Amino acid sequence: AGNPVWGGVLKNDDKRHALAQVIFGDQVCVNSHTVGMIWDKLSRERGAFKANQSRINETAKINLSSPGIVEGHLYCQGAATEFICLNASNGELKWTHENFSRDTKKMSSSVLAIGNKILALNYEGLLYLIEADPAKYTEVSHVQVCGSNWNFPACANGKLFVRDNRELICYDLSP
């Protein structure tokens, strides 16, 4: 591994950071269930990288869901059982869809952005196909694809791979 070019401390009372950062343009977005969603603007000064906090959304205290980004909007499970859409540039909440997940203790889901659609796998193993639309939540369909899980699905060559605590499953997504 190389040398770090910048870093910082992100407070989280849960003593874990299980979320992936999202990079778009010259910004990095990170989540903390304690602090909220934080945007850092990256720049170079005298050849060295520098990151300055550009904004924070204290209400987007996402627990265990890494956002997917489509056309400048972030999509992911919120702090509880809701699914949310945020403007990636300014952190504005565009919409909230309640009851995305039934489990109020394991608020986890994994998000894949594929074209103008979102695939979201929640903790219970329900896979949702959602329109990537900042104006409103539109569910295309959902299906039970596996058991309870903390795993990220993977998609390659028209195949979707999901895993729970018993098995790895491959689904053919071709029409």
mmCIF file of C-alpha atoms in Angstrom:
data_model
loop_
_atom_site.group_PDB
_atom_site.id
_atom_site.type_symbol
_atom_site.label_atom_id
_atom_site.label_comp_id
_atom_site.label_asym_id
_atom_site.label_seq_id
_atom_site.Cartn_x
_atom_site.Cartn_y
_atom_site.Cartn_z
ATOM 1 C CA ALA A 1 0.000 0.000 0.000
ATOM 2 C CA GLY A 2 1.115 3.536 -0.625
ATOM 3 C CA ASN A 3 1.262 6.497 1.699
ATOM 4 C CA PRO A 4 -1.974 8.257 2.635
ATOM 5 C CA VAL A 5 -2.472 11.582 0.871
ATOM 6 C CA TRP A 6 -4.971 12.948 3.439
ATOM 7 C CA GLY A 7 -7.179 11.723 6.241
ATOM 8 C CA GLY A 8 -9.385 12.768 9.094
ATOM 9 C CA VAL A 9 -11.374 11.542 12.058
ATOM 10 C CA LEU A 10 -15.038 10.666 11.621
ATOM 11 C CA LYS A 11 -16.910 10.305 14.912
ATOM 12 C CA ASN A 12 -19.139 7.268 15.251
ATOM 13 C CA ASP A 13 -20.492 6.145 18.629
ATOM 14 C CA ASP A 14 -21.151 2.652 17.226
ATOM 15 C CA LYS A 15 -17.360 2.138 16.945
ATOM 16 C CA ARG A 16 -17.606 0.988 13.354
ATOM 17 C CA HIS A 17 -17.580 2.407 9.860
ATOM 18 C CA ALA A 18 -19.164 -0.185 7.612
ATOM 19 C CA LEU A 19 -20.113 2.115 4.751
ATOM 20 C CA ALA A 20 -18.347 2.763 1.479
ATOM 21 C CA GLN A 21 -17.554 6.337 0.547
ATOM 22 C CA VAL A 22 -19.008 7.829 -2.631
ATOM 23 C CA ILE A 23 -16.780 9.865 -4.930
ATOM 24 C CA PHE A 24 -18.254 12.273 -7.480
ATOM 25 C CA GLY A 25 -16.432 15.117 -9.163
ATOM 26 C CA ASP A 26 -14.055 16.695 -6.662
ATOM 27 C CA GLN A 27 -16.026 15.533 -3.605
ATOM 28 C CA VAL A 28 -16.044 12.515 -1.300
ATOM 29 C CA CYS A 29 -19.171 11.696 0.692
ATOM 30 C CA VAL A 30 -18.973 9.584 3.860
ATOM 31 C CA ASN A 31 -21.596 8.532 6.403
ATOM 32 C CA SER A 32 -21.658 8.275 10.161
ATOM 33 C CA HIS A 33 -24.659 7.006 12.122
ATOM 34 C CA THR A 34 -23.594 9.471 14.828
ATOM 35 C CA VAL A 35 -22.800 12.625 12.816
ATOM 36 C CA GLY A 36 -24.702 12.265 9.550
ATOM 37 C CA MET A 37 -23.605 12.507 5.924
ATOM 38 C CA ILE A 38 -20.455 14.558 5.358
ATOM 39 C CA TRP A 39 -19.052 15.964 2.099
ATOM 40 C CA ASP A 40 -15.354 16.793 1.713
ATOM 41 C CA LYS A 41 -14.148 18.850 -1.238
ATOM 42 C CA LEU A 42 -10.784 17.630 -2.530
ATOM 43 C CA SER A 43 -8.139 19.954 -3.916
ATOM 44 C CA ARG A 44 -4.396 20.164 -4.487
ATOM 45 C CA GLU A 45 -2.244 22.726 -2.810
ATOM 46 C CA ARG A 46 1.459 22.848 -3.685
ATOM 47 C CA GLY A 47 1.213 19.317 -5.089
ATOM 48 C CA ALA A 48 -0.399 17.853 -1.945
ATOM 49 C CA PHE A 49 -4.009 16.704 -1.651
ATOM 50 C CA LYS A 50 -6.239 18.581 0.763
ATOM 51 C CA ALA A 51 -9.794 17.863 1.925
ATOM 52 C CA ASN A 52 -12.095 20.505 3.369
ATOM 53 C CA GLN A 53 -15.534 19.719 4.742
ATOM 54 C CA SER A 54 -17.961 21.441 2.410
ATOM 55 C CA ARG A 55 -21.283 20.432 3.990
ATOM 56 C CA ILE A 56 -23.016 18.069 6.382
ATOM 57 C CA ASN A 57 -26.542 16.659 6.510
ATOM 58 C CA GLU A 58 -27.091 15.818 10.185
ATOM 59 C CA THR A 59 -30.438 14.124 9.535
ATOM 60 C CA ALA A 60 -28.987 11.540 7.100
ATOM 61 C CA LYS A 61 -27.484 9.374 9.842
ATOM 62 C CA ILE A 62 -27.189 6.248 7.754
ATOM 63 C CA ASN A 63 -26.315 3.100 9.664
ATOM 64 C CA LEU A 64 -25.415 0.167 7.402
ATOM 65 C CA SER A 65 -26.211 1.132 3.813
ATOM 66 C CA SER A 66 -23.672 2.455 1.321
ATOM 67 C CA PRO A 67 -25.298 4.800 -1.190
ATOM 68 C CA GLY A 68 -25.472 4.252 -4.920
ATOM 69 C CA ILE A 69 -25.169 7.331 -7.134
ATOM 70 C CA VAL A 70 -27.084 7.973 -10.366
ATOM 71 C CA GLU A 71 -26.992 11.298 -12.214
ATOM 72 C CA GLY A 72 -25.996 13.329 -9.167
ATOM 73 C CA HIS A 73 -28.342 11.705 -6.653
ATOM 74 C CA LEU A 74 -27.590 9.297 -3.816
ATOM 75 C CA TYR A 75 -29.952 6.402 -3.086
ATOM 76 C CA CYS A 76 -29.788 4.219 0.045
ATOM 77 C CA GLN A 77 -31.529 3.025 3.186
ATOM 78 C CA GLY A 78 -31.773 5.816 5.715
ATOM 79 C CA ALA A 79 -31.149 5.787 9.454
ATOM 80 C CA ALA A 80 -33.991 3.352 10.151
ATOM 81 C CA THR A 81 -36.338 1.378 7.887
ATOM 82 C CA GLU A 82 -36.823 4.025 5.175
ATOM 83 C CA PHE A 83 -35.211 4.309 1.715
ATOM 84 C CA ILE A 84 -34.034 7.811 0.767
ATOM 85 C CA CYS A 85 -32.795 9.936 -2.128
ATOM 86 C CA LEU A 86 -30.416 12.867 -1.604
ATOM 87 C CA ASN A 87 -28.988 15.443 -3.970
ATOM 88 C CA ALA A 88 -25.284 14.523 -4.100
ATOM 89 C CA SER A 89 -24.172 18.134 -4.654
ATOM 90 C CA ASN A 90 -25.905 19.882 -1.777
ATOM 91 C CA GLY A 91 -27.143 17.079 0.535
ATOM 92 C CA GLU A 92 -30.806 18.041 0.142
ATOM 93 C CA LEU A 93 -33.223 15.211 0.939
ATOM 94 C CA LYS A 94 -35.365 14.697 -2.169
ATOM 95 C CA TRP A 95 -37.712 12.004 -0.842
ATOM 96 C CA THR A 96 -38.208 9.340 1.799
ATOM 97 C CA HIS A 97 -40.013 6.026 1.301
ATOM 98 C CA GLU A 98 -41.089 4.454 4.608
ATOM 99 C CA ASN A 99 -41.120 0.735 5.471
ATOM 100 C CA PHE A 100 -38.412 -0.332 3.030
ATOM 101 C CA SER A 101 -37.259 -2.843 5.629
ATOM 102 C CA ARG A 102 -39.225 -4.622 8.358
ATOM 103 C CA ASP A 103 -36.288 -5.181 10.706
ATOM 104 C CA THR A 104 -35.899 -2.232 13.085
ATOM 105 C CA LYS A 105 -32.710 -3.569 14.698
ATOM 106 C CA LYS A 106 -30.604 -4.518 11.668
ATOM 107 C CA MET A 107 -31.071 -1.513 9.434
ATOM 108 C CA SER A 108 -28.916 -2.743 6.581
ATOM 109 C CA SER A 109 -29.208 -2.823 2.822
ATOM 110 C CA SER A 110 -26.879 -2.906 -0.153
ATOM 111 C CA VAL A 111 -27.362 -0.723 -3.201
ATOM 112 C CA LEU A 112 -26.199 -1.210 -6.789
ATOM 113 C CA ALA A 113 -26.745 1.503 -9.390
ATOM 114 C CA ILE A 114 -27.285 -0.070 -12.802
ATOM 115 C CA GLY A 115 -28.072 2.405 -15.575
ATOM 116 C CA ASN A 116 -31.072 4.449 -14.472
ATOM 117 C CA LYS A 117 -32.219 1.798 -11.992
ATOM 118 C CA ILE A 118 -31.340 0.899 -8.423
ATOM 119 C CA LEU A 119 -31.055 -2.663 -7.134
ATOM 120 C CA ALA A 120 -31.386 -2.654 -3.357
ATOM 121 C CA LEU A 121 -31.031 -5.809 -1.269
ATOM 122 C CA ASN A 122 -32.332 -5.381 2.266
ATOM 123 C CA TYR A 123 -31.389 -7.342 5.390
ATOM 124 C CA GLU A 124 -34.376 -9.685 4.991
ATOM 125 C CA GLY A 125 -33.157 -10.793 1.532
ATOM 126 C CA LEU A 126 -35.730 -8.822 -0.477
ATOM 127 C CA LEU A 127 -34.291 -7.417 -3.702
ATOM 128 C CA TYR A 128 -35.965 -4.224 -4.920
ATOM 129 C CA LEU A 129 -35.755 -2.770 -8.415
ATOM 130 C CA ILE A 130 -36.306 0.981 -8.059
ATOM 131 C CA GLU A 131 -36.357 3.779 -10.633
ATOM 132 C CA ALA A 132 -33.473 6.212 -10.066
ATOM 133 C CA ASP A 133 -35.791 9.218 -9.998
ATOM 134 C CA PRO A 134 -35.093 12.172 -7.673
ATOM 135 C CA ALA A 135 -38.721 13.333 -7.998
ATOM 136 C CA LYS A 136 -40.347 10.284 -6.395
ATOM 137 C CA TYR A 137 -39.894 6.706 -5.179
ATOM 138 C CA THR A 138 -41.040 4.266 -7.846
ATOM 139 C CA GLU A 139 -40.694 0.568 -7.151
ATOM 140 C CA VAL A 140 -40.632 -1.482 -10.348
ATOM 141 C CA SER A 141 -40.697 -4.821 -8.514
ATOM 142 C CA HIS A 142 -39.319 -6.805 -5.602
ATOM 143 C CA VAL A 143 -38.576 -10.469 -4.984
ATOM 144 C CA GLN A 144 -37.198 -12.625 -2.180
ATOM 145 C CA VAL A 145 -33.750 -13.699 -3.453
ATOM 146 C CA CYS A 146 -32.016 -15.013 -0.320
ATOM 147 C CA GLY A 147 -32.258 -15.211 3.452
ATOM 148 C CA SER A 148 -31.171 -12.627 6.026
ATOM 149 C CA ASN A 149 -27.807 -11.144 5.110
ATOM 150 C CA TRP A 150 -25.269 -8.358 5.585
ATOM 151 C CA ASN A 151 -23.773 -8.884 2.127
ATOM 152 C CA PHE A 152 -23.394 -6.790 -0.981
ATOM 153 C CA PRO A 153 -24.753 -8.314 -4.184
ATOM 154 C CA ALA A 154 -22.558 -8.296 -7.277
ATOM 155 C CA CYS A 155 -23.628 -7.945 -10.880
ATOM 156 C CA ALA A 156 -21.548 -9.016 -13.890
ATOM 157 C CA ASN A 157 -22.358 -10.067 -17.452
ATOM 158 C CA GLY A 158 -26.116 -10.083 -16.851
ATOM 159 C CA LYS A 159 -25.792 -12.218 -13.724
ATOM 160 C CA LEU A 160 -26.654 -11.182 -10.157
ATOM 161 C CA PHE A 161 -24.823 -12.873 -7.288
ATOM 162 C CA VAL A 162 -26.312 -12.781 -3.774
ATOM 163 C CA ARG A 163 -25.261 -14.553 -0.599
ATOM 164 C CA ASP A 164 -26.795 -15.249 2.779
ATOM 165 C CA ASN A 165 -25.416 -17.324 5.668
ATOM 166 C CA ARG A 166 -26.193 -20.616 3.858
ATOM 167 C CA GLU A 167 -25.429 -20.246 0.175
ATOM 168 C CA LEU A 168 -24.254 -18.218 -2.793
ATOM 169 C CA ILE A 169 -26.935 -17.820 -5.468
ATOM 170 C CA CYS A 170 -26.592 -16.641 -9.076
ATOM 171 C CA TYR A 171 -29.602 -15.182 -10.948
ATOM 172 C CA ASP A 172 -29.725 -14.608 -14.698
ATOM 173 C CA LEU A 173 -30.976 -11.047 -15.311
ATOM 174 C CA SER A 174 -31.058 -11.249 -19.104
ATOM 175 C CA PRO A 175 -34.481 -10.640 -20.695
#
